[in-house]
């Protein structure tokens, strides 16, 4: 026993107290120093007996002062620690709350609503119609008489027996596009016409990475006395930029559809390579997303519009294809499997 | 169609860079599938059969890269004489024009330049005779066929309808049954070719052939198309004929073939015959500058019209008063009216050169159909209720549909389904949803809530509905409460919420006996006489058959959207002023028969209560210790209030007494 060893113990205590981070550690320090049995300070007091009688009073005073100091400082710290203890009835704010169970919207429905919103803002009416159609509204009125070679472009699923459709008349096929609804609208309304017809359509395509026998289409139609191909360009330019971003470029390429003349395919600049050419756009820098054109006069004649007086444009797109591009989906079949691991990636 | 750059260069002044040629022509409406080894593979749209040849593409090139010496003329020739082959057209409706020429031939290999061009264009070299017919087809678009004269019975050709029961073994070795709607080329005895599709095996050119008849004809497009479909046979020739050949192509093709055959030393031309009983006049159309501007939205310079149309083969007369008279070449079967000419002008003027404008909106748009708002509301409500939105196919397999058919309603089947998996139209949205839930279940996802809104196809035809499926837990996994499995009242809650979101009050629920639900756990919702929904536990046999583990309870509901009112909820709402006087609340517990429906108890209470009874809520239902078998303890909270005054305890007690007494009398209910 020496003054040195007492000093060493004090320094050790100072260090340990400073490092104590919790109430439990403070209690452990108290036990280690002050416990009656085996406490470091208690041991010092016991060891006083072996000190020389001359030194004993002085050493005893020093040890007792150390003991009082340790007790005081420990109690202060313990009190401070107790004050931070959560009050009775306190909650653990880190436990998860009761989140109401909310489902996810289907990406195709989200996209369709987005497209509807864009066109509604441009003054388009949204119409829906029957998915079962008759030959007249799906083909004939659209300048595709029986035996027309263009019917091969849309391999059709036919009904084994006619079924009553929403429109009332007997239906013989599953619509291959929503154009039939546009015919029905024009049959009952005079121009001006400005509408989009979204809905499910059916083609006899095998299921693979990029095809499904059922898909979602949005078609548009504008008819008036002075509607031009330049107006079609302007309208689709707004749409593409709203949907894909204002840095995308739009290109119109001549094409063929029986119900439009002239006809054009609409390409957007590839986002993956910014138009330089990559695997996604087959090295062309462009991705095809829409078919469009000026309504064929034969279609106006079929619905009783005067093709000399009125002109119009029409367009159509499959939104699965748009969704594949927009969200980088690798397999179109994911849209119809309804795997929650896929659906839950989309917003609530 | 595969266009060989070097071949095309002989017909048009094109640049040396094949990529440039491909890109420029593609911008005129000919999509490029591939460019490889100096060959451009163009996708030709159905309206342009004239471009299924090098000459056709060359005409497009002439507009882009004008020829210094003007368009090259075609070789045309026509020889008839006493030694010409005998050709009789008995079916002029199916074959309006038939040319044939005799040749003395020396069958052998073709020169290498011809073999190379054919192979680059994707056609295998056979012999010098067959190669020339293919060469002419690829160059001019006119398909041809060579017969061995000595194999033709009677040495003559009859163009007629096939006889019933007649057959022909075609070049590909297949014995094909023919019918009287098909056109055949026959000799004196039997068919030797199917018109416009394929020749017969027996009369084909062989190494020993010395005399041949070369056919160059025009066939009625719909007839070739029908025959091709019926025989399941598509050939290079039929692809061209069914989209529309050139009525003036046959003599030109024959002349070009003769020229080539002599040039390569394969044959010496003999006499020819051109049978064309009803010659067609040229089509003339008027093209107005004003109309071009009205369609395209820009005034195209007048000089551009002949600049574009002439190289394409149109004859354009001098404009008068902003109008041109345009003669359409016979190979342009797609140009029938003025708009088709405007397309030609627009196509080559360049869509990218058109201005970008926006159509004038003269009046506000009409409001959309209310069903749109109804469906949107349905989808957002159900997503908020925890169901994820699904999309499934409208056609399903018969076995999946069967349990959902209404009695005595024949299934709506697809005549030409892709497979048995897509054989019938769904009578309900449930089979698709059940399969989707089972798909998730089999991938380790136990707790599944899905909905789909869409069309279903039942007795009343096509209708709109929304389906729900719920399997696994009824509540979320959370530390504060144990999880329980889904039960009837979970799915019923979703249906109740959906009805409420559409503003439908007074929905009544009754047990249902639909076969696909478990008896005793099935109900239907009705309002105003219409059945709004069917809901309950799916039959375990169906769940298991669709891939759910046995013993797992699956709950489903299907709501008829057409029966939900198509009006905007709250549209006609008049609000009530807030109550000025306090309510009095009384709880009562009664013992009743366990089979007594809660709705009946509620009805009895209403009938016995004064008008001041405002609401009834069941807040406890207990069976077990202390409750006799077959009885149930039902606790209800009754709220009384008056709009005019503060109710007294005495009058509410009186009302409660009357209520309890009536319950006792009507249902032997005991107050607990």
PDB file of N, CA and C in Angstrom, chain A residues 96-98 103-106 116 123 125 131-132 147 152 156 158 160 164 194 200 202 204-205 214 225 228-231 233-235 254 256 261 263 297 301 307-309 338-341 344, chain B residues 27 29 47 225 288 291 294-295 337 340 343 351 354-355 357 359-360 365-366 376 383 386-392 394 413 415-418 426 436 439-440 443 445 452 461-462 478-480:
ATOM      1  N   UNK A  96     -42.248  -0.700 -35.717  1.00  0.00           N
ATOM      2  CA  UNK A  96     -43.064  -0.305 -36.872  1.00  0.00           C
ATOM      3  C   UNK A  96     -44.487   0.057 -36.483  1.00  0.00           C
ATOM      4  N   UNK A  97     -45.038   1.061 -37.148  1.00  0.00           N
ATOM      5  CA  UNK A  97     -46.415   1.470 -36.916  1.00  0.00           C
ATOM      6  C   UNK A  97     -47.389   0.564 -37.652  1.00  0.00           C
ATOM      7  N   UNK A  98     -48.685   0.774 -37.376  1.00  0.00           N
ATOM      8  CA  UNK A  98     -49.698  -0.019 -38.087  1.00  0.00           C
ATOM      9  C   UNK A  98     -50.022   0.673 -39.403  1.00  0.00           C
ATOM     10  N   UNK A 103     -53.151  -1.589 -51.566  1.00  0.00           N
ATOM     11  CA  UNK A 103     -52.737  -2.334 -52.754  1.00  0.00           C
ATOM     12  C   UNK A 103     -52.011  -1.448 -53.743  1.00  0.00           C
ATOM     13  N   UNK A 104     -51.396  -2.080 -54.719  1.00  0.00           N
ATOM     14  CA  UNK A 104     -50.671  -1.348 -55.755  1.00  0.00           C
ATOM     15  C   UNK A 104     -51.482  -1.306 -57.035  1.00  0.00           C
ATOM     16  N   UNK A 105     -51.349  -0.207 -57.764  1.00  0.00           N
ATOM     17  CA  UNK A 105     -52.039  -0.081 -59.052  1.00  0.00           C
ATOM     18  C   UNK A 105     -51.240  -0.798 -60.121  1.00  0.00           C
ATOM     19  N   UNK A 106     -51.953  -1.354 -61.094  1.00  0.00           N
ATOM     20  CA  UNK A 106     -51.285  -2.062 -62.184  1.00  0.00           C
ATOM     21  C   UNK A 106     -50.605  -1.057 -63.115  1.00  0.00           C
ATOM     22  N   UNK A 116     -54.664   9.207 -70.645  1.00  0.00           N
ATOM     23  CA  UNK A 116     -55.986   9.838 -70.677  1.00  0.00           C
ATOM     24  C   UNK A 116     -55.904  11.270 -70.164  1.00  0.00           C
ATOM     25  N   UNK A 123     -58.224  18.502 -74.727  1.00  0.00           N
ATOM     26  CA  UNK A 123     -59.616  18.599 -75.167  1.00  0.00           C
ATOM     27  C   UNK A 123     -60.180  17.337 -75.779  1.00  0.00           C
ATOM     28  N   UNK A 125     -62.188  13.808 -75.728  1.00  0.00           N
ATOM     29  CA  UNK A 125     -63.192  13.033 -75.002  1.00  0.00           C
ATOM     30  C   UNK A 125     -62.667  11.596 -74.879  1.00  0.00           C
ATOM     31  N   UNK A 131     -65.788  -4.999 -76.344  1.00  0.00           N
ATOM     32  CA  UNK A 131     -64.608  -5.758 -76.755  1.00  0.00           C
ATOM     33  C   UNK A 131     -64.972  -6.812 -77.796  1.00  0.00           C
ATOM     34  N   UNK A 132     -66.259  -7.181 -77.821  1.00  0.00           N
ATOM     35  CA  UNK A 132     -66.722  -8.089 -78.872  1.00  0.00           C
ATOM     36  C   UNK A 132     -67.329  -7.214 -79.960  1.00  0.00           C
ATOM     37  N   UNK A 147     -61.728 -10.227 -97.764  1.00  0.00           N
ATOM     38  CA  UNK A 147     -60.650 -10.571 -98.697  1.00  0.00           C
ATOM     39  C   UNK A 147     -59.594  -9.481 -98.800  1.00  0.00           C
ATOM     40  N   UNK A 152     -54.851  -9.541 -93.001  1.00  0.00           N
ATOM     41  CA  UNK A 152     -53.779 -10.416 -92.509  1.00  0.00           C
ATOM     42  C   UNK A 152     -52.895  -9.720 -91.486  1.00  0.00           C
ATOM     43  N   UNK A 156     -57.078 -12.333 -86.570  1.00  0.00           N
ATOM     44  CA  UNK A 156     -58.260 -12.123 -85.750  1.00  0.00           C
ATOM     45  C   UNK A 156     -58.705 -13.383 -85.025  1.00  0.00           C
ATOM     46  N   UNK A 158     -61.958 -15.258 -83.758  1.00  0.00           N
ATOM     47  CA  UNK A 158     -63.396 -15.249 -84.037  1.00  0.00           C
ATOM     48  C   UNK A 158     -64.150 -16.024 -82.968  1.00  0.00           C
ATOM     49  N   UNK A 160     -66.999 -18.684 -81.778  1.00  0.00           N
ATOM     50  CA  UNK A 160     -67.566 -19.906 -82.347  1.00  0.00           C
ATOM     51  C   UNK A 160     -69.026 -19.684 -82.723  1.00  0.00           C
ATOM     52  N   UNK A 164     -74.111 -11.637 -77.873  1.00  0.00           N
ATOM     53  CA  UNK A 164     -74.656 -10.279 -77.736  1.00  0.00           C
ATOM     54  C   UNK A 164     -73.558  -9.373 -77.200  1.00  0.00           C
ATOM     55  N   UNK A 194     -63.222  14.891 -81.371  1.00  0.00           N
ATOM     56  CA  UNK A 194     -61.871  14.872 -80.815  1.00  0.00           C
ATOM     57  C   UNK A 194     -61.910  13.894 -79.637  1.00  0.00           C
ATOM     58  N   UNK A 200     -58.996  -2.843 -74.213  1.00  0.00           N
ATOM     59  CA  UNK A 200     -58.290  -4.080 -74.515  1.00  0.00           C
ATOM     60  C   UNK A 200     -58.630  -4.554 -75.908  1.00  0.00           C
ATOM     61  N   UNK A 202     -57.525  -7.670 -79.085  1.00  0.00           N
ATOM     62  CA  UNK A 202     -57.131  -9.075 -79.170  1.00  0.00           C
ATOM     63  C   UNK A 202     -56.563  -9.406 -80.548  1.00  0.00           C
ATOM     64  N   UNK A 204     -54.382 -12.748 -82.721  1.00  0.00           N
ATOM     65  CA  UNK A 204     -54.002 -14.140 -82.599  1.00  0.00           C
ATOM     66  C   UNK A 204     -52.480 -14.253 -82.619  1.00  0.00           C
ATOM     67  N   UNK A 205     -51.844 -13.670 -81.598  1.00  0.00           N
ATOM     68  CA  UNK A 205     -50.381 -13.684 -81.487  1.00  0.00           C
ATOM     69  C   UNK A 205     -49.981 -14.630 -80.375  1.00  0.00           C
ATOM     70  N   UNK A 214     -53.600 -10.597 -76.005  1.00  0.00           N
ATOM     71  CA  UNK A 214     -54.478  -9.499 -75.609  1.00  0.00           C
ATOM     72  C   UNK A 214     -53.584  -8.347 -75.205  1.00  0.00           C
ATOM     73  N   UNK A 225     -63.276  20.599 -89.996  1.00  0.00           N
ATOM     74  CA  UNK A 225     -63.245  21.132 -91.356  1.00  0.00           C
ATOM     75  C   UNK A 225     -61.833  21.470 -91.806  1.00  0.00           C
ATOM     76  N   UNK A 228     -55.428  18.817 -90.355  1.00  0.00           N
ATOM     77  CA  UNK A 228     -54.389  18.443 -91.313  1.00  0.00           C
ATOM     78  C   UNK A 228     -53.370  17.483 -90.699  1.00  0.00           C
ATOM     79  N   UNK A 229     -52.539  16.965 -91.578  1.00  0.00           N
ATOM     80  CA  UNK A 229     -51.447  16.105 -91.130  1.00  0.00           C
ATOM     81  C   UNK A 229     -50.482  16.886 -90.230  1.00  0.00           C
ATOM     82  N   UNK A 230     -50.360  18.185 -90.491  1.00  0.00           N
ATOM     83  CA  UNK A 230     -49.509  19.020 -89.638  1.00  0.00           C
ATOM     84  C   UNK A 230     -50.087  19.083 -88.224  1.00  0.00           C
ATOM     85  N   UNK A 231     -51.433  19.088 -88.110  1.00  0.00           N
ATOM     86  CA  UNK A 231     -52.080  19.070 -86.798  1.00  0.00           C
ATOM     87  C   UNK A 231     -51.803  17.750 -86.076  1.00  0.00           C
ATOM     88  N   UNK A 233     -49.128  15.995 -86.431  1.00  0.00           N
ATOM     89  CA  UNK A 233     -47.755  16.117 -85.933  1.00  0.00           C
ATOM     90  C   UNK A 233     -47.710  16.914 -84.640  1.00  0.00           C
ATOM     91  N   UNK A 234     -48.434  18.030 -84.617  1.00  0.00           N
ATOM     92  CA  UNK A 234     -48.426  18.888 -83.437  1.00  0.00           C
ATOM     93  C   UNK A 234     -49.000  18.181 -82.217  1.00  0.00           C
ATOM     94  N   UNK A 235     -50.100  17.465 -82.440  1.00  0.00           N
ATOM     95  CA  UNK A 235     -50.765  16.790 -81.324  1.00  0.00           C
ATOM     96  C   UNK A 235     -49.873  15.687 -80.741  1.00  0.00           C
ATOM     97  N   UNK A 254     -43.560   7.553 -93.493  1.00  0.00           N
ATOM     98  CA  UNK A 254     -44.720   7.049 -94.233  1.00  0.00           C
ATOM     99  C   UNK A 254     -44.913   5.552 -94.001  1.00  0.00           C
ATOM    100  N   UNK A 256     -48.374   2.296 -94.036  1.00  0.00           N
ATOM    101  CA  UNK A 256     -49.663   1.929 -94.621  1.00  0.00           C
ATOM    102  C   UNK A 256     -50.611   1.375 -93.578  1.00  0.00           C
ATOM    103  N   UNK A 261     -54.908   7.586 -94.834  1.00  0.00           N
ATOM    104  CA  UNK A 261     -54.214   7.906 -96.082  1.00  0.00           C
ATOM    105  C   UNK A 261     -53.990   9.406 -96.112  1.00  0.00           C
ATOM    106  N   UNK A 263     -50.582   7.568 -94.361  1.00  0.00           N
ATOM    107  CA  UNK A 263     -50.353   6.923 -93.076  1.00  0.00           C
ATOM    108  C   UNK A 263     -48.913   7.176 -92.639  1.00  0.00           C
ATOM    109  N   UNK A 297     -60.898   8.766 -96.780  1.00  0.00           N
ATOM    110  CA  UNK A 297     -62.242   9.229 -97.155  1.00  0.00           C
ATOM    111  C   UNK A 297     -63.279   8.105 -97.157  1.00  0.00           C
ATOM    112  N   UNK A 301     -67.061   8.127 -95.657  1.00  0.00           N
ATOM    113  CA  UNK A 301     -68.233   7.748 -96.449  1.00  0.00           C
ATOM    114  C   UNK A 301     -69.043   6.683 -95.715  1.00  0.00           C
ATOM    115  N   UNK A 307     -66.607  13.602 -97.176  1.00  0.00           N
ATOM    116  CA  UNK A 307     -65.135  13.649 -97.165  1.00  0.00           C
ATOM    117  C   UNK A 307     -64.575  14.890 -97.856  1.00  0.00           C
ATOM    118  N   UNK A 308     -65.403  15.616 -98.602  1.00  0.00           N
ATOM    119  CA  UNK A 308     -64.933  16.868 -99.199  1.00  0.00           C
ATOM    120  C   UNK A 308     -64.931  17.971 -98.141  1.00  0.00           C
ATOM    121  N   UNK A 309     -65.902  17.871 -97.222  1.00  0.00           N
ATOM    122  CA  UNK A 309     -66.061  18.928 -96.218  1.00  0.00           C
ATOM    123  C   UNK A 309     -65.122  18.680 -95.023  1.00  0.00           C
ATOM    124  N   UNK A 338     -49.407 -10.967 -62.902  1.00  0.00           N
ATOM    125  CA  UNK A 338     -49.839 -10.377 -61.628  1.00  0.00           C
ATOM    126  C   UNK A 338     -49.024 -10.894 -60.447  1.00  0.00           C
ATOM    127  N   UNK A 339     -47.750 -11.078 -60.674  1.00  0.00           N
ATOM    128  CA  UNK A 339     -46.843 -11.471 -59.602  1.00  0.00           C
ATOM    129  C   UNK A 339     -46.646 -10.244 -58.714  1.00  0.00           C
ATOM    130  N   UNK A 340     -46.974 -10.394 -57.431  1.00  0.00           N
ATOM    131  CA  UNK A 340     -46.911  -9.228 -56.540  1.00  0.00           C
ATOM    132  C   UNK A 340     -45.499  -8.660 -56.430  1.00  0.00           C
ATOM    133  N   UNK A 341     -44.498  -9.522 -56.645  1.00  0.00           N
ATOM    134  CA  UNK A 341     -43.125  -9.014 -56.589  1.00  0.00           C
ATOM    135  C   UNK A 341     -42.872  -8.015 -57.718  1.00  0.00           C
ATOM    136  N   UNK A 344     -45.674  -4.775 -56.948  1.00  0.00           N
ATOM    137  CA  UNK A 344     -45.349  -3.929 -55.799  1.00  0.00           C
ATOM    138  C   UNK A 344     -44.192  -2.970 -56.074  1.00  0.00           C
TER     139      UNK A 344
ATOM    140  N   UNK B  27     -37.280   6.165 -95.375  1.00  0.00           N
ATOM    141  CA  UNK B  27     -38.039   7.355 -94.979  1.00  0.00           C
ATOM    142  C   UNK B  27     -39.187   7.657 -95.932  1.00  0.00           C
ATOM    143  N   UNK B  29     -41.304   5.237 -96.666  1.00  0.00           N
ATOM    144  CA  UNK B  29     -42.358   4.281 -96.332  1.00  0.00           C
ATOM    145  C   UNK B  29     -41.993   2.826 -96.519  1.00  0.00           C
ATOM    146  N   UNK B  47     -50.075  -2.695 -99.349  1.00  0.00           N
ATOM    147  CA  UNK B  47     -50.649  -1.920-100.461  1.00  0.00           C
ATOM    148  C   UNK B  47     -49.669  -1.728-101.620  1.00  0.00           C
ATOM    149  N   UNK B 225     -55.580 -15.456-103.214  1.00  0.00           N
ATOM    150  CA  UNK B 225     -55.546 -15.372-101.763  1.00  0.00           C
ATOM    151  C   UNK B 225     -56.341 -16.512-101.117  1.00  0.00           C
ATOM    152  N   UNK B 288     -56.014  18.086-106.926  1.00  0.00           N
ATOM    153  CA  UNK B 288     -56.174  19.524-106.719  1.00  0.00           C
ATOM    154  C   UNK B 288     -55.138  20.048-105.724  1.00  0.00           C
ATOM    155  N   UNK B 291     -56.554  20.750-102.339  1.00  0.00           N
ATOM    156  CA  UNK B 291     -56.822  19.566-101.523  1.00  0.00           C
ATOM    157  C   UNK B 291     -55.530  19.062-100.870  1.00  0.00           C
ATOM    158  N   UNK B 294     -55.047  21.116 -97.895  1.00  0.00           N
ATOM    159  CA  UNK B 294     -56.019  20.844 -96.820  1.00  0.00           C
ATOM    160  C   UNK B 294     -55.695  19.564 -96.062  1.00  0.00           C
ATOM    161  N   UNK B 295     -55.094  18.608 -96.757  1.00  0.00           N
ATOM    162  CA  UNK B 295     -54.779  17.354 -96.085  1.00  0.00           C
ATOM    163  C   UNK B 295     -53.422  17.426 -95.381  1.00  0.00           C
ATOM    164  N   UNK B 337     -57.887   6.833-105.874  1.00  0.00           N
ATOM    165  CA  UNK B 337     -58.567   8.125-105.778  1.00  0.00           C
ATOM    166  C   UNK B 337     -57.561   9.216-105.419  1.00  0.00           C
ATOM    167  N   UNK B 340     -54.968   9.070-102.632  1.00  0.00           N
ATOM    168  CA  UNK B 340     -53.806   8.203-102.821  1.00  0.00           C
ATOM    169  C   UNK B 340     -52.671   8.964-103.509  1.00  0.00           C
ATOM    170  N   UNK B 343     -51.091  11.197-100.917  1.00  0.00           N
ATOM    171  CA  UNK B 343     -50.131  10.442-100.108  1.00  0.00           C
ATOM    172  C   UNK B 343     -48.777  10.351-100.829  1.00  0.00           C
ATOM    173  N   UNK B 351     -42.560  13.938 -94.612  1.00  0.00           N
ATOM    174  CA  UNK B 351     -43.388  14.309 -93.465  1.00  0.00           C
ATOM    175  C   UNK B 351     -42.617  15.224 -92.518  1.00  0.00           C
ATOM    176  N   UNK B 354     -43.166  18.912 -93.043  1.00  0.00           N
ATOM    177  CA  UNK B 354     -44.466  19.523 -92.761  1.00  0.00           C
ATOM    178  C   UNK B 354     -44.353  20.365 -91.500  1.00  0.00           C
ATOM    179  N   UNK B 355     -45.134  21.452 -91.414  1.00  0.00           N
ATOM    180  CA  UNK B 355     -45.114  22.258 -90.183  1.00  0.00           C
ATOM    181  C   UNK B 355     -45.745  21.484 -89.024  1.00  0.00           C
ATOM    182  N   UNK B 357     -48.457  21.986 -86.201  1.00  0.00           N
ATOM    183  CA  UNK B 357     -49.534  22.878 -85.759  1.00  0.00           C
ATOM    184  C   UNK B 357     -50.451  22.117 -84.814  1.00  0.00           C
ATOM    185  N   UNK B 359     -54.582  21.338 -83.771  1.00  0.00           N
ATOM    186  CA  UNK B 359     -55.944  21.522 -84.298  1.00  0.00           C
ATOM    187  C   UNK B 359     -56.753  22.507 -83.457  1.00  0.00           C
ATOM    188  N   UNK B 360     -57.513  23.339 -84.144  1.00  0.00           N
ATOM    189  CA  UNK B 360     -58.330  24.348 -83.468  1.00  0.00           C
ATOM    190  C   UNK B 360     -59.422  23.678 -82.653  1.00  0.00           C
ATOM    191  N   UNK B 365     -65.275  20.238 -74.771  1.00  0.00           N
ATOM    192  CA  UNK B 365     -65.554  18.834 -75.002  1.00  0.00           C
ATOM    193  C   UNK B 365     -66.734  18.363 -74.146  1.00  0.00           C
ATOM    194  N   UNK B 366     -67.485  17.401 -74.668  1.00  0.00           N
ATOM    195  CA  UNK B 366     -68.566  16.813 -73.871  1.00  0.00           C
ATOM    196  C   UNK B 366     -67.967  16.050 -72.697  1.00  0.00           C
ATOM    197  N   UNK B 376     -62.907   4.170 -62.482  1.00  0.00           N
ATOM    198  CA  UNK B 376     -61.746   4.761 -61.804  1.00  0.00           C
ATOM    199  C   UNK B 376     -61.935   4.736 -60.301  1.00  0.00           C
ATOM    200  N   UNK B 383     -57.790  -0.449 -54.394  1.00  0.00           N
ATOM    201  CA  UNK B 383     -56.352  -0.373 -54.099  1.00  0.00           C
ATOM    202  C   UNK B 383     -56.165   0.164 -52.683  1.00  0.00           C
ATOM    203  N   UNK B 386     -56.436  -2.338 -49.978  1.00  0.00           N
ATOM    204  CA  UNK B 386     -55.384  -3.342 -49.825  1.00  0.00           C
ATOM    205  C   UNK B 386     -55.279  -4.340 -50.963  1.00  0.00           C
ATOM    206  N   UNK B 387     -56.118  -4.184 -51.988  1.00  0.00           N
ATOM    207  CA  UNK B 387     -56.067  -5.122 -53.118  1.00  0.00           C
ATOM    208  C   UNK B 387     -55.165  -4.549 -54.210  1.00  0.00           C
ATOM    209  N   UNK B 388     -54.263  -5.372 -54.733  1.00  0.00           N
ATOM    210  CA  UNK B 388     -53.433  -4.911 -55.837  1.00  0.00           C
ATOM    211  C   UNK B 388     -54.152  -5.173 -57.150  1.00  0.00           C
ATOM    212  N   UNK B 389     -53.991  -4.235 -58.074  1.00  0.00           N
ATOM    213  CA  UNK B 389     -54.710  -4.320 -59.337  1.00  0.00           C
ATOM    214  C   UNK B 389     -54.058  -5.335 -60.262  1.00  0.00           C
ATOM    215  N   UNK B 390     -54.881  -6.165 -60.873  1.00  0.00           N
ATOM    216  CA  UNK B 390     -54.376  -7.211 -61.755  1.00  0.00           C
ATOM    217  C   UNK B 390     -54.947  -7.050 -63.147  1.00  0.00           C
ATOM    218  N   UNK B 391     -54.292  -7.701 -64.095  1.00  0.00           N
ATOM    219  CA  UNK B 391     -54.855  -7.811 -65.439  1.00  0.00           C
ATOM    220  C   UNK B 391     -54.662  -9.235 -65.892  1.00  0.00           C
ATOM    221  N   UNK B 392     -55.738  -9.854 -66.323  1.00  0.00           N
ATOM    222  CA  UNK B 392     -55.647 -11.231 -66.815  1.00  0.00           C
ATOM    223  C   UNK B 392     -56.305 -11.293 -68.183  1.00  0.00           C
ATOM    224  N   UNK B 394     -58.799 -12.263 -71.194  1.00  0.00           N
ATOM    225  CA  UNK B 394     -60.254 -12.427 -71.248  1.00  0.00           C
ATOM    226  C   UNK B 394     -60.637 -13.810 -71.757  1.00  0.00           C
ATOM    227  N   UNK B 413     -67.341 -19.487 -76.852  1.00  0.00           N
ATOM    228  CA  UNK B 413     -66.058 -20.092 -77.195  1.00  0.00           C
ATOM    229  C   UNK B 413     -65.412 -19.366 -78.362  1.00  0.00           C
ATOM    230  N   UNK B 415     -63.516 -19.526 -81.880  1.00  0.00           N
ATOM    231  CA  UNK B 415     -63.509 -20.480 -82.991  1.00  0.00           C
ATOM    232  C   UNK B 415     -62.089 -20.938 -83.326  1.00  0.00           C
ATOM    233  N   UNK B 416     -61.135 -20.020 -83.237  1.00  0.00           N
ATOM    234  CA  UNK B 416     -59.759 -20.342 -83.638  1.00  0.00           C
ATOM    235  C   UNK B 416     -58.775 -19.983 -82.536  1.00  0.00           C
ATOM    236  N   UNK B 417     -58.921 -20.598 -81.348  1.00  0.00           N
ATOM    237  CA  UNK B 417     -58.041 -20.213 -80.233  1.00  0.00           C
ATOM    238  C   UNK B 417     -56.594 -20.586 -80.512  1.00  0.00           C
ATOM    239  N   UNK B 418     -55.689 -19.833 -79.867  1.00  0.00           N
ATOM    240  CA  UNK B 418     -54.261 -20.124 -80.009  1.00  0.00           C
ATOM    241  C   UNK B 418     -53.929 -21.465 -79.391  1.00  0.00           C
ATOM    242  N   UNK B 426     -64.082 -15.553 -70.675  1.00  0.00           N
ATOM    243  CA  UNK B 426     -64.338 -15.732 -69.249  1.00  0.00           C
ATOM    244  C   UNK B 426     -65.780 -15.339 -68.904  1.00  0.00           C
ATOM    245  N   UNK B 436     -54.112 -16.111 -60.782  1.00  0.00           N
ATOM    246  CA  UNK B 436     -53.049 -15.164 -60.432  1.00  0.00           C
ATOM    247  C   UNK B 436     -52.681 -15.288 -58.959  1.00  0.00           C
ATOM    248  N   UNK B 439     -50.708 -18.348 -58.600  1.00  0.00           N
ATOM    249  CA  UNK B 439     -49.350 -18.102 -59.108  1.00  0.00           C
ATOM    250  C   UNK B 439     -48.481 -17.512 -57.988  1.00  0.00           C
ATOM    251  N   UNK B 440     -49.009 -16.524 -57.289  1.00  0.00           N
ATOM    252  CA  UNK B 440     -48.257 -15.913 -56.188  1.00  0.00           C
ATOM    253  C   UNK B 440     -48.049 -16.901 -55.040  1.00  0.00           C
ATOM    254  N   UNK B 443     -45.324 -19.214 -55.446  1.00  0.00           N
ATOM    255  CA  UNK B 443     -44.003 -18.595 -55.367  1.00  0.00           C
ATOM    256  C   UNK B 443     -43.742 -18.082 -53.964  1.00  0.00           C
ATOM    257  N   UNK B 445     -45.695 -16.639 -51.804  1.00  0.00           N
ATOM    258  CA  UNK B 445     -46.404 -15.463 -51.317  1.00  0.00           C
ATOM    259  C   UNK B 445     -47.764 -15.905 -50.797  1.00  0.00           C
ATOM    260  N   UNK B 452     -59.465  -7.202 -60.146  1.00  0.00           N
ATOM    261  CA  UNK B 452     -59.400  -6.828 -61.557  1.00  0.00           C
ATOM    262  C   UNK B 452     -60.756  -6.289 -61.954  1.00  0.00           C
ATOM    263  N   UNK B 461     -74.595 -11.302 -72.447  1.00  0.00           N
ATOM    264  CA  UNK B 461     -73.581 -10.803 -73.361  1.00  0.00           C
ATOM    265  C   UNK B 461     -72.415 -10.240 -72.581  1.00  0.00           C
ATOM    266  N   UNK B 462     -71.796  -9.197 -73.158  1.00  0.00           N
ATOM    267  CA  UNK B 462     -70.621  -8.609 -72.530  1.00  0.00           C
ATOM    268  C   UNK B 462     -71.041  -7.646 -71.427  1.00  0.00           C
ATOM    269  N   UNK B 478     -47.932  -7.915 -37.654  1.00  0.00           N
ATOM    270  CA  UNK B 478     -47.521  -6.775 -36.831  1.00  0.00           C
ATOM    271  C   UNK B 478     -47.250  -7.252 -35.416  1.00  0.00           C
ATOM    272  N   UNK B 479     -46.286  -6.631 -34.723  1.00  0.00           N
ATOM    273  CA  UNK B 479     -45.900  -7.077 -33.385  1.00  0.00           C
ATOM    274  C   UNK B 479     -47.002  -6.936 -32.358  1.00  0.00           C
ATOM    275  N   UNK B 480     -47.999  -6.111 -32.668  1.00  0.00           N
ATOM    276  CA  UNK B 480     -48.972  -5.784 -31.635  1.00  0.00           C
ATOM    277  C   UNK B 480     -50.142  -6.753 -31.543  1.00  0.00           C
TER     278      UNK B 480
END
